[in-house]
CSV table of C-alpha atoms in Angstrom, one decimal:
chain,number,residue,atom,x,y,z
W,1,MET,CA,-17.2,68.3,-131.8
W,2,PRO,CA,-16.0,66.6,-128.4
W,3,THR,CA,-12.1,66.7,-128.9
W,4,GLN,CA,-9.8,63.5,-126.7
W,5,ILE,CA,-6.4,64.4,-126.6
W,6,VAL,CA,-3.8,62.0,-126.2
W,7,MET,CA,-0.4,63.7,-125.0
W,8,ASP,CA,1.9,61.3,-126.6
W,9,ARG,CA,5.9,61.5,-129.0
W,10,THR,CA,4.5,63.0,-131.9
W,11,GLY,CA,2.7,66.3,-129.9
W,12,ASP,CA,-0.1,65.1,-129.8
W,13,SER,CA,-3.2,62.9,-131.0
W,14,ARG,CA,-6.9,63.9,-130.9
W,15,PHE,CA,-10.2,62.4,-131.6
W,16,GLN,CA,-12.9,63.6,-132.1
W,17,PHE,CA,-16.1,62.5,-131.8
W,18,ASP,CA,-20.1,62.7,-132.9
W,19,ALA,CA,-22.1,62.6,-129.0
W,20,ALA,CA,-24.4,62.6,-130.6
W,21,ALA,CA,-24.0,59.0,-132.5
W,22,PRO,CA,-23.7,56.1,-129.8
W,23,ALA,CA,-20.7,53.7,-132.0
W,24,GLU,CA,-18.7,56.9,-132.6
W,25,VAL,CA,-19.5,57.4,-128.4
W,26,THR,CA,-19.4,53.3,-128.1
W,27,ASP,CA,-15.4,53.9,-129.4
W,28,ALA,CA,-15.1,56.9,-126.8
W,29,GLU,CA,-15.7,55.5,-123.5
W,30,LYS,CA,-13.2,52.1,-124.8
W,31,ARG,CA,-10.0,55.3,-125.9
W,32,PHE,CA,-11.1,56.8,-122.2
W,33,ASN,CA,-10.7,53.5,-120.5
W,34,GLU,CA,-7.9,52.1,-121.5
W,35,MET,CA,-5.6,55.8,-121.6
W,36,ILE,CA,-7.4,55.3,-118.1
W,37,GLY,CA,-6.2,51.9,-117.3
W,38,LYS,CA,-2.3,52.7,-118.1
W,39,GLY,CA,-2.1,54.8,-116.2
W,40,HIS,CA,-3.1,58.2,-117.8
W,41,VAL,CA,-5.3,60.9,-116.1
W,42,ALA,CA,-7.9,62.4,-117.4
W,43,ILE,CA,-9.2,66.6,-117.6
W,44,ASP,CA,-11.5,68.5,-118.8
W,45,MET,CA,-10.2,71.5,-120.5
W,46,LYS,CA,-12.2,74.6,-120.4
W,47,ASP,CA,-11.3,77.1,-123.1
W,48,ASN,CA,-9.6,79.8,-120.2
W,49,GLY,CA,-7.2,77.1,-119.5
W,50,THR,CA,-8.7,75.5,-116.3
W,51,GLY,CA,-9.5,72.1,-116.0
W,52,LYS,CA,-11.3,69.6,-113.9
W,53,VAL,CA,-10.5,65.7,-113.5
W,54,ILE,CA,-12.6,63.2,-114.8
W,55,ARG,CA,-13.0,59.5,-113.6
W,56,LYS,CA,-15.6,58.4,-115.7
W,57,PHE,CA,-16.1,59.5,-119.3
W,58,ASP,CA,-18.2,61.7,-119.8
W,59,PRO,CA,-20.4,62.6,-123.6
W,60,ALA,CA,-20.9,65.9,-122.8
W,61,VAL,CA,-16.9,66.8,-122.1
W,62,GLU,CA,-16.2,69.7,-125.2
W,63,THR,CA,-12.3,68.8,-124.1
W,64,THR,CA,-10.5,66.5,-122.3
W,65,VAL,CA,-7.0,65.7,-122.6
W,66,PHE,CA,-5.2,62.5,-121.1
W,67,ARG,CA,-1.9,63.2,-119.3
W,68,PRO,CA,0.5,60.0,-118.9
W,69,PRO,CA,1.8,59.0,-115.5
W,70,LEU,CA,4.7,60.7,-113.4
W,71,ILE,CA,8.1,60.4,-112.5
W,72,GLY,CA,10.5,62.1,-110.6
W,73,GLY,CA,13.4,64.4,-112.8
M,1,MET,CA,11.2,42.9,-100.1
M,2,SER,CA,12.3,39.5,-100.4
M,3,ARG,CA,15.0,37.8,-102.3
M,4,GLU,CA,13.6,36.6,-104.3
M,5,ASP,CA,12.7,40.6,-105.2
M,6,ASP,CA,15.7,41.5,-105.0
M,7,TYR,CA,16.3,39.1,-107.9
M,8,LEU,CA,14.0,40.3,-110.0
M,9,ARG,CA,14.9,44.0,-109.6
M,10,HIS,CA,17.8,42.7,-110.1
M,11,GLU,CA,17.8,40.9,-113.9
M,12,ILE,CA,15.0,43.3,-115.3
M,13,ARG,CA,17.2,46.5,-114.4
M,14,ARG,CA,20.8,44.3,-116.0
M,15,PHE,CA,17.9,43.7,-118.9
M,16,LEU,CA,17.5,47.0,-119.8
M,17,HIS,CA,20.3,48.4,-119.4
M,18,ARG,CA,21.5,46.0,-122.0
M,19,PHE,CA,18.3,46.3,-124.7
M,20,LEU,CA,19.2,50.5,-124.1
M,21,GLN,CA,21.9,51.0,-126.0
M,22,PRO,CA,23.8,53.9,-124.7
M,23,GLY,CA,23.8,57.2,-127.9
M,24,GLN,CA,20.9,55.4,-129.5
M,25,THR,CA,17.8,56.5,-129.4
M,26,PRO,CA,15.3,54.4,-127.5
M,27,PRO,CA,12.1,52.8,-129.4
M,28,ASP,CA,8.9,54.5,-128.0
M,29,LEU,CA,7.6,51.7,-125.5
M,30,ARG,CA,4.1,51.0,-125.0
M,31,GLU,CA,3.9,49.1,-123.2
M,32,ALA,CA,5.3,46.3,-120.9
M,33,GLU,CA,3.9,42.7,-119.5
M,34,ALA,CA,5.4,40.1,-117.3
M,35,ARG,CA,4.4,37.3,-116.0
M,36,ALA,CA,5.3,34.0,-114.5
M,37,ASP,CA,5.3,30.9,-115.9
M,38,ARG,CA,6.3,27.2,-114.4
M,39,SER,CA,8.3,25.2,-116.2
M,40,VAL,CA,7.3,22.2,-116.8
M,41,GLU,CA,10.4,19.9,-118.0
M,42,ARG,CA,13.2,22.1,-115.5
M,43,ASN,CA,11.1,21.8,-113.0
M,44,ASP,CA,12.0,26.0,-112.5
M,45,TRP,CA,10.5,29.1,-112.3
M,46,ARG,CA,10.9,32.0,-115.7
M,47,VAL,CA,9.6,34.8,-116.4
M,48,ARG,CA,8.7,36.1,-118.6
M,49,VAL,CA,9.3,39.9,-119.6
M,50,ASP,CA,6.9,41.1,-123.7
M,51,LEU,CA,7.5,44.7,-124.8
M,52,TYR,CA,5.7,46.8,-127.6
M,53,PHE,CA,6.6,49.0,-128.8
M,54,HIS,CA,5.0,51.6,-131.1
M,55,GLY,CA,5.9,52.7,-134.4
M,56,THR,CA,6.6,48.8,-135.0
M,57,PRO,CA,4.2,45.3,-134.5
M,58,VAL,CA,7.8,44.1,-133.6
M,59,SER,CA,7.9,43.2,-129.9
M,60,HIS,CA,10.4,42.0,-127.6
M,61,HIS,CA,10.1,39.4,-125.4
M,62,VAL,CA,12.8,38.1,-122.8
M,63,LEU,CA,13.0,35.3,-120.3
M,64,ILE,CA,14.2,35.9,-116.9
M,65,GLN,CA,15.7,32.2,-115.6
M,66,THR,CA,15.3,32.2,-112.5
M,67,PRO,CA,17.8,30.1,-109.9
M,68,ALA,CA,17.2,26.9,-108.1
M,69,TRP,CA,16.7,29.1,-104.4
M,70,PHE,CA,14.3,30.5,-106.2
M,71,ARG,CA,10.8,30.8,-104.5
M,72,PRO,CA,7.5,32.8,-106.4
M,73,ASN,CA,5.7,32.4,-103.1
M,74,GLU,CA,8.2,34.3,-101.7
M,75,LEU,CA,8.1,37.2,-103.8
M,76,ARG,CA,6.3,40.4,-101.4
M,77,GLU,CA,6.5,43.3,-103.7
M,78,PHE,CA,6.0,41.5,-107.1
M,79,TYR,CA,3.9,39.3,-106.2
M,80,ASP,CA,1.3,40.9,-108.0
M,81,ILE,CA,2.5,40.9,-111.5
M,82,ARG,CA,1.4,44.8,-112.8
M,83,ALA,CA,3.9,45.6,-109.9
M,84,LEU,CA,6.4,44.1,-111.6
M,85,THR,CA,4.3,45.4,-115.3
M,86,ARG,CA,5.2,48.7,-113.5
M,87,PHE,CA,8.4,48.3,-112.4
M,88,VAL,CA,9.4,47.6,-116.1
M,89,GLU,CA,7.7,50.7,-117.6
M,90,ARG,CA,9.7,52.7,-114.5
M,91,THR,CA,13.0,51.6,-114.9
M,92,TRP,CA,12.4,52.1,-119.1
M,93,TYR,CA,12.0,55.5,-118.3
M,94,GLN,CA,13.9,55.4,-115.3
M,95,ILE,CA,16.9,54.5,-117.9
M,96,ILE,CA,16.4,57.0,-120.5
M,97,GLU,CA,16.3,60.0,-118.3
M,98,ASP,CA,19.3,58.7,-116.5
M,99,ARG,CA,21.3,59.3,-119.7
M,100,ALA,CA,19.3,62.1,-120.5
M,101,VAL,CA,21.4,63.5,-117.8
M,102,GLU,CA,24.5,61.8,-118.3
M,103,ASP,CA,24.7,63.2,-121.7
M,104,GLN,CA,24.7,66.7,-120.2
M,105,THR,CA,27.0,65.9,-117.3
M,106,ARG,CA,29.6,64.6,-119.5
M,107,ARG,CA,28.9,67.9,-122.0
M,108,TYR,CA,28.9,70.4,-118.8
M,109,ARG,CA,32.1,68.1,-117.6
M,110,GLU,CA,34.4,68.9,-121.2
M,111,ALA,CA,33.5,72.3,-122.0
M,112,TYR,CA,34.6,73.3,-117.9
M,113,GLU,CA,37.6,71.1,-119.1
M,114,GLU,CA,38.0,73.3,-122.2
M,115,ALA,CA,37.9,76.4,-120.9
M,116,ARG,CA,40.5,74.7,-117.8
M,117,ARG,CA,42.8,74.7,-119.8
M,118,ALA,CA,42.0,77.6,-121.9
M,119,ASP,CA,42.3,79.8,-118.0
M,120,ALA,CA,38.7,80.9,-120.1
M,121,PRO,CA,37.5,83.5,-117.0
M,122,GLU,CA,34.1,81.7,-118.2
M,123,THR,CA,35.6,78.4,-115.7
M,124,ALA,CA,34.8,78.7,-112.8
M,125,ALA,CA,31.2,80.0,-113.5
M,126,LEU,CA,31.2,76.2,-115.4
M,127,TYR,CA,32.9,74.7,-112.4
M,128,GLU,CA,29.5,75.5,-110.9
M,129,GLY,CA,27.3,74.6,-112.8
M,130,LEU,CA,28.9,70.9,-113.1
M,131,MET,CA,29.3,70.6,-109.7
M,132,ARG,CA,25.2,71.3,-109.6
M,133,VAL,CA,25.2,68.8,-111.9
M,134,GLU,CA,26.5,66.4,-110.6
M,135,ARG,CA,24.4,66.4,-107.4
M,136,HIS,CA,21.7,66.0,-109.0
M,137,ALA,CA,22.6,63.3,-110.8
M,138,ARG,CA,24.3,61.5,-108.2
M,139,ARG,CA,21.2,62.0,-105.9
M,140,TYR,CA,18.4,62.0,-108.1
M,141,HIS,CA,19.5,59.8,-111.4
M,142,GLN,CA,20.9,56.7,-109.9
M,143,TYR,CA,18.1,54.3,-109.1
M,144,GLY,CA,18.1,52.7,-113.1
M,145,ARG,CA,21.8,52.6,-112.7
M,146,SER,CA,22.5,49.2,-114.2
M,147,PRO,CA,24.2,46.9,-110.7
M,148,VAL,CA,27.9,47.0,-112.4
M,149,GLU,CA,27.8,51.0,-113.3
M,150,ALA,CA,26.3,51.6,-109.6
M,151,LEU,CA,30.3,50.3,-108.6
M,152,SER,CA,31.8,52.7,-111.0
M,153,ILE,CA,29.7,56.2,-109.8
M,154,ASP,CA,32.2,57.5,-106.5
M,155,ALA,CA,34.7,57.0,-109.2
M,156,LEU,CA,34.0,60.9,-110.4
M,157,ASN,CA,35.8,62.9,-107.7
M,158,PHE,CA,35.4,66.4,-108.7
M,159,ASP,CA,37.3,68.4,-105.9
M,160,GLU,CA,40.7,66.9,-107.5
M,161,MET,CA,38.8,69.0,-109.7
M,162,LEU,CA,38.1,71.9,-108.5
M,163,ILE,CA,42.5,72.2,-106.3
M,164,ASP,CA,44.0,71.7,-110.7
M,165,ALA,CA,41.8,74.5,-111.1
M,166,HIS,CA,42.9,76.7,-108.6
M,167,ARG,CA,46.5,75.0,-108.7
M,168,ALA,CA,46.3,76.5,-111.8
M,169,ILE,CA,45.8,80.5,-111.4
M,170,THR,CA,47.7,80.3,-108.8
M,171,ALA,CA,51.1,79.0,-110.4
M,172,ALA,CA,54.3,81.1,-110.0
M,173,PRO,CA,55.3,82.2,-113.0
M,174,PRO,CA,59.3,80.9,-113.5
M,175,ARG,CA,61.5,83.3,-110.8
M,176,THR,CA,64.2,84.6,-113.7
M,177,ARG,CA,65.9,87.2,-110.6
M,178,GLN,CA,65.1,87.9,-107.4
M,179,MET,CA,61.6,89.9,-107.2
M,180,THR,CA,61.2,93.3,-105.8
M,181,ALA,CA,59.5,93.6,-102.5
M,182,THR,CA,57.2,95.9,-104.6
M,183,GLU,CA,56.6,93.7,-107.2
M,184,VAL,CA,56.1,90.8,-105.1
M,185,ARG,CA,53.1,92.9,-102.7
M,186,ALA,CA,52.0,94.4,-106.6
M,187,ARG,CA,51.9,90.3,-107.6
M,188,GLU,CA,49.6,89.4,-104.7
M,189,ARG,CA,46.8,91.6,-104.4
M,190,ALA,CA,46.8,90.8,-107.9
M,191,MET,CA,46.4,87.1,-107.5
M,192,SER,CA,43.4,88.5,-104.2
M,193,ASP,CA,41.9,90.2,-107.0
M,194,ARG,CA,41.8,87.7,-109.6
M,195,MET,CA,39.9,85.5,-106.9
M,196,THR,CA,37.8,87.7,-106.1
M,197,ARG,CA,36.5,88.3,-109.4
M,198,ILE,CA,36.2,84.4,-109.5
M,199,GLU,CA,34.6,84.5,-106.2
M,200,ARG,CA,31.4,86.8,-107.3
M,201,ASP,CA,31.3,85.5,-111.0
M,202,MET,CA,31.3,81.9,-109.3
M,203,MET,CA,27.9,83.9,-106.3
M,204,LEU,CA,26.4,85.6,-110.3
M,205,GLN,CA,26.6,82.2,-112.1
M,206,MET,CA,25.2,79.8,-108.7
M,207,LEU,CA,21.3,82.2,-108.8
M,208,HIS,CA,21.7,81.6,-112.6
M,209,GLY,CA,22.3,77.7,-112.6
M,210,ALA,CA,19.2,76.3,-112.1
M,211,GLU,CA,18.2,78.1,-115.3
M,212,ALA,CA,20.6,77.8,-117.8
M,213,LEU,CA,20.8,74.1,-117.1
M,214,GLY,CA,16.9,74.2,-118.0
M,215,TYR,CA,17.9,75.3,-120.9
M,216,ALA,CA,20.8,73.0,-121.6
M,217,LEU,CA,18.3,70.2,-121.1
M,218,ALA,CA,15.5,72.4,-123.1
M,219,SER,CA,18.7,71.1,-126.3
M,220,ASN,CA,18.0,67.8,-125.0
M,221,GLY,CA,14.9,67.1,-126.8
M,222,ARG,CA,16.4,65.7,-130.4
M,223,SER,CA,18.5,63.6,-128.6
M,224,LEU,CA,15.4,62.1,-127.0
M,225,GLY,CA,14.5,61.3,-129.9
M,226,ILE,CA,11.5,64.1,-130.9
M,227,THR,CA,11.4,65.5,-133.7
M,228,PRO,CA,11.0,69.8,-134.7
M,229,GLU,CA,7.1,68.3,-136.0
M,230,ALA,CA,5.8,67.2,-132.1
M,231,GLU,CA,7.8,70.0,-130.8
M,232,ALA,CA,5.5,72.5,-132.6
M,233,LYS,CA,2.0,69.9,-132.0
M,234,GLY,CA,2.6,70.3,-128.3
M,235,MET,CA,4.2,74.3,-128.0
M,236,ILE,CA,1.2,75.1,-130.0
M,237,LEU,CA,-1.6,72.3,-127.4
M,238,LEU,CA,0.8,74.4,-124.3
M,239,LYS,CA,-0.4,77.9,-125.7
M,240,GLU,CA,-4.6,76.6,-125.6
M,241,ASN,CA,-4.5,75.3,-122.2
M,242,LEU,CA,-3.1,78.5,-120.7
M,243,THR,CA,-4.8,81.4,-118.9
M,244,PRO,CA,-4.8,84.0,-121.1
M,245,LYS,CA,-2.0,85.6,-118.4
M,246,GLN,CA,0.1,82.1,-118.1
M,247,LEU,CA,0.5,83.2,-122.0
M,248,LYS,CA,1.6,86.0,-122.1
M,249,GLN,CA,4.0,85.8,-119.0
M,250,TYR,CA,4.9,83.2,-120.8
M,251,ASP,CA,5.4,84.5,-124.5
M,252,GLU,CA,7.0,87.8,-122.4
M,253,HIS,CA,9.5,85.4,-120.7
M,254,LYS,CA,10.0,81.8,-121.1
M,255,TYR,CA,8.1,80.7,-117.7
M,256,PHE,CA,4.6,80.3,-116.0
M,257,ASP,CA,2.9,80.7,-112.9
M,258,VAL,CA,1.2,78.7,-112.0
M,259,LYS,CA,-1.2,78.1,-108.8
M,260,GLY,CA,-0.2,75.0,-106.2
M,261,GLY,CA,-4.6,73.2,-105.9
M,262,GLN,CA,-3.8,72.0,-102.5
M,263,THR,CA,-1.3,73.8,-100.5
M,264,GLY,CA,-1.2,77.3,-103.1
M,265,THR,CA,2.4,77.7,-103.4
M,266,THR,CA,3.4,79.6,-106.8
M,267,TYR,CA,5.6,77.3,-108.9
M,268,ARG,CA,7.2,78.8,-111.3
M,269,ILE,CA,7.6,76.4,-114.8
M,270,HIS,CA,10.4,77.5,-117.2
M,271,HIS,CA,10.9,76.7,-120.9
M,272,GLY,CA,12.3,73.1,-120.2
M,273,ARG,CA,11.3,69.3,-119.6
M,274,GLN,CA,13.6,68.5,-116.5
M,275,MET,CA,14.4,71.1,-113.5
M,276,ASN,CA,12.3,73.4,-114.0
M,277,ILE,CA,9.7,74.3,-112.0
M,278,HIS,CA,11.1,76.0,-109.0
M,279,ALA,CA,7.9,77.4,-105.7
M,280,LEU,CA,8.2,80.8,-104.9
M,281,ASN,CA,7.7,83.0,-101.7
M,282,MET,CA,5.6,85.6,-101.0
M,283,PHE,CA,8.6,87.6,-102.1
M,284,GLY,CA,8.6,86.1,-105.6
M,285,ASN,CA,12.2,84.7,-103.9
M,286,LYS,CA,13.0,81.1,-105.4
M,287,LYS,CA,12.0,78.5,-102.1
M,288,PHE,CA,12.6,75.2,-103.1
M,289,GLY,CA,13.1,73.5,-106.9
M,290,LEU,CA,10.9,69.9,-108.5
M,291,CYS,CA,11.5,67.9,-111.1
M,292,PHE,CA,8.5,65.8,-112.1
M,293,LEU,CA,7.8,64.4,-115.7
M,294,PRO,CA,5.8,62.4,-117.5
M,295,GLN,CA,6.0,59.1,-119.2
M,296,GLY,CA,7.1,58.7,-122.6
M,297,ASN,CA,9.6,61.6,-123.9
M,298,LEU,CA,7.0,64.0,-124.4
M,299,CYS,CA,8.3,67.2,-126.1
M,300,HIS,CA,8.3,70.3,-123.8
M,301,GLY,CA,5.8,71.8,-124.9
M,302,ASP,CA,3.6,68.3,-123.0
M,303,THR,CA,6.0,68.1,-120.2
M,304,MET,CA,4.9,71.4,-119.3
M,305,LEU,CA,1.0,71.5,-119.4
M,306,ALA,CA,1.7,67.7,-117.7
M,307,GLN,CA,3.4,70.2,-114.8
M,308,LYS,CA,1.4,72.9,-115.2
M,309,LEU,CA,-2.6,71.0,-115.2
M,310,THR,CA,-0.6,67.8,-112.2
M,311,LEU,CA,0.3,70.9,-110.0
M,312,GLU,CA,-3.0,72.8,-110.3
M,313,LEU,CA,-5.1,69.3,-109.9
M,314,GLN,CA,-3.0,67.0,-108.4
M,315,GLU,CA,-0.6,69.1,-106.5
M,316,ASP,CA,-0.3,65.9,-103.5
M,317,GLU,CA,0.6,64.3,-106.5
M,318,ALA,CA,3.9,66.1,-107.5
M,319,LEU,CA,5.2,66.8,-103.7
M,320,ARG,CA,4.9,63.4,-104.1
M,321,ILE,CA,7.1,62.0,-107.5
M,322,GLY,CA,8.2,65.1,-107.8
M,323,ASN,CA,12.1,66.0,-106.5
M,324,ARG,CA,13.4,68.9,-104.7
M,325,PHE,CA,16.3,70.4,-106.1
């Protein structure tokens, strides 16, 4: 089941959705756009630890990790 | 940048410094909003900043009363209100990070002072570590400082500390009688040996200073309000998203290597949140340090994963935002 993972103060928040259920897909797309709007970067993560940046919501992506914006330390 | 931009920048920083009380766990900022309103009754402009937090329904509003000379159409940087909002959010996290570094610097300084008073063998090493932390703090962690505090930063004079330390080491013992030539030579030799040992220790500690600082900063999680449960979840997320090679490396050494997506440079990410990344040269030696982290006081696992993903997929952004050390 596709999962969206948002890094946050609790470690992470995970949101699963059923790609065959239109209502859940709509919610997931809304969440995706909301996170992008806040400056997060969405990354399509693969099982082998590699990933790629995605700019548009794709319900077929199995695991999406949202990385918050960066600051210099 | 105009005078109006400067005014807003100054006032917002002053407000956030007052709001974020030192020593307290800062609330988790969800988002900030800023907007400028014209006040009809007073016939002037006011800037309203709204702060919304996670985990609490209460938001916080602040009104910045602009002076008579303030002309909104003279705003350059903050003409776009979204830029002002971004500035509020960025400053918020900068202040939190600055305070974390300040806290570590203070602890380092106390440890050094204690060792110096006890004439402990690790005095020189602690001094070198303190200098390193202090240099980093001065170079990269002053922009979030409040305008008033910024005036007194140069009051810290660590050169005097070094002079004091050397004076304490080389202070002559009270003389009860005239020493013979042999005794004088023996004393000079002993002093020389002692200084050589200190210099050698300083050199060794310089090599390990960055790692020590990384671990010191790593322990800062608790003061940022990160719970052990969050730390555990973050580590699980990190390990789920490391390559098998990186995972093996991390389990064995508490660091892992990543390849920069654009330049192909190898970066070593040590366990930590700040000052924990080093670029390596072809021989595997440290070339330079790079310091950047995700906003939001994230735990170690999340921070290291964000650093890995950025270096692998958006190396140019990491190099643009990160500070070198």
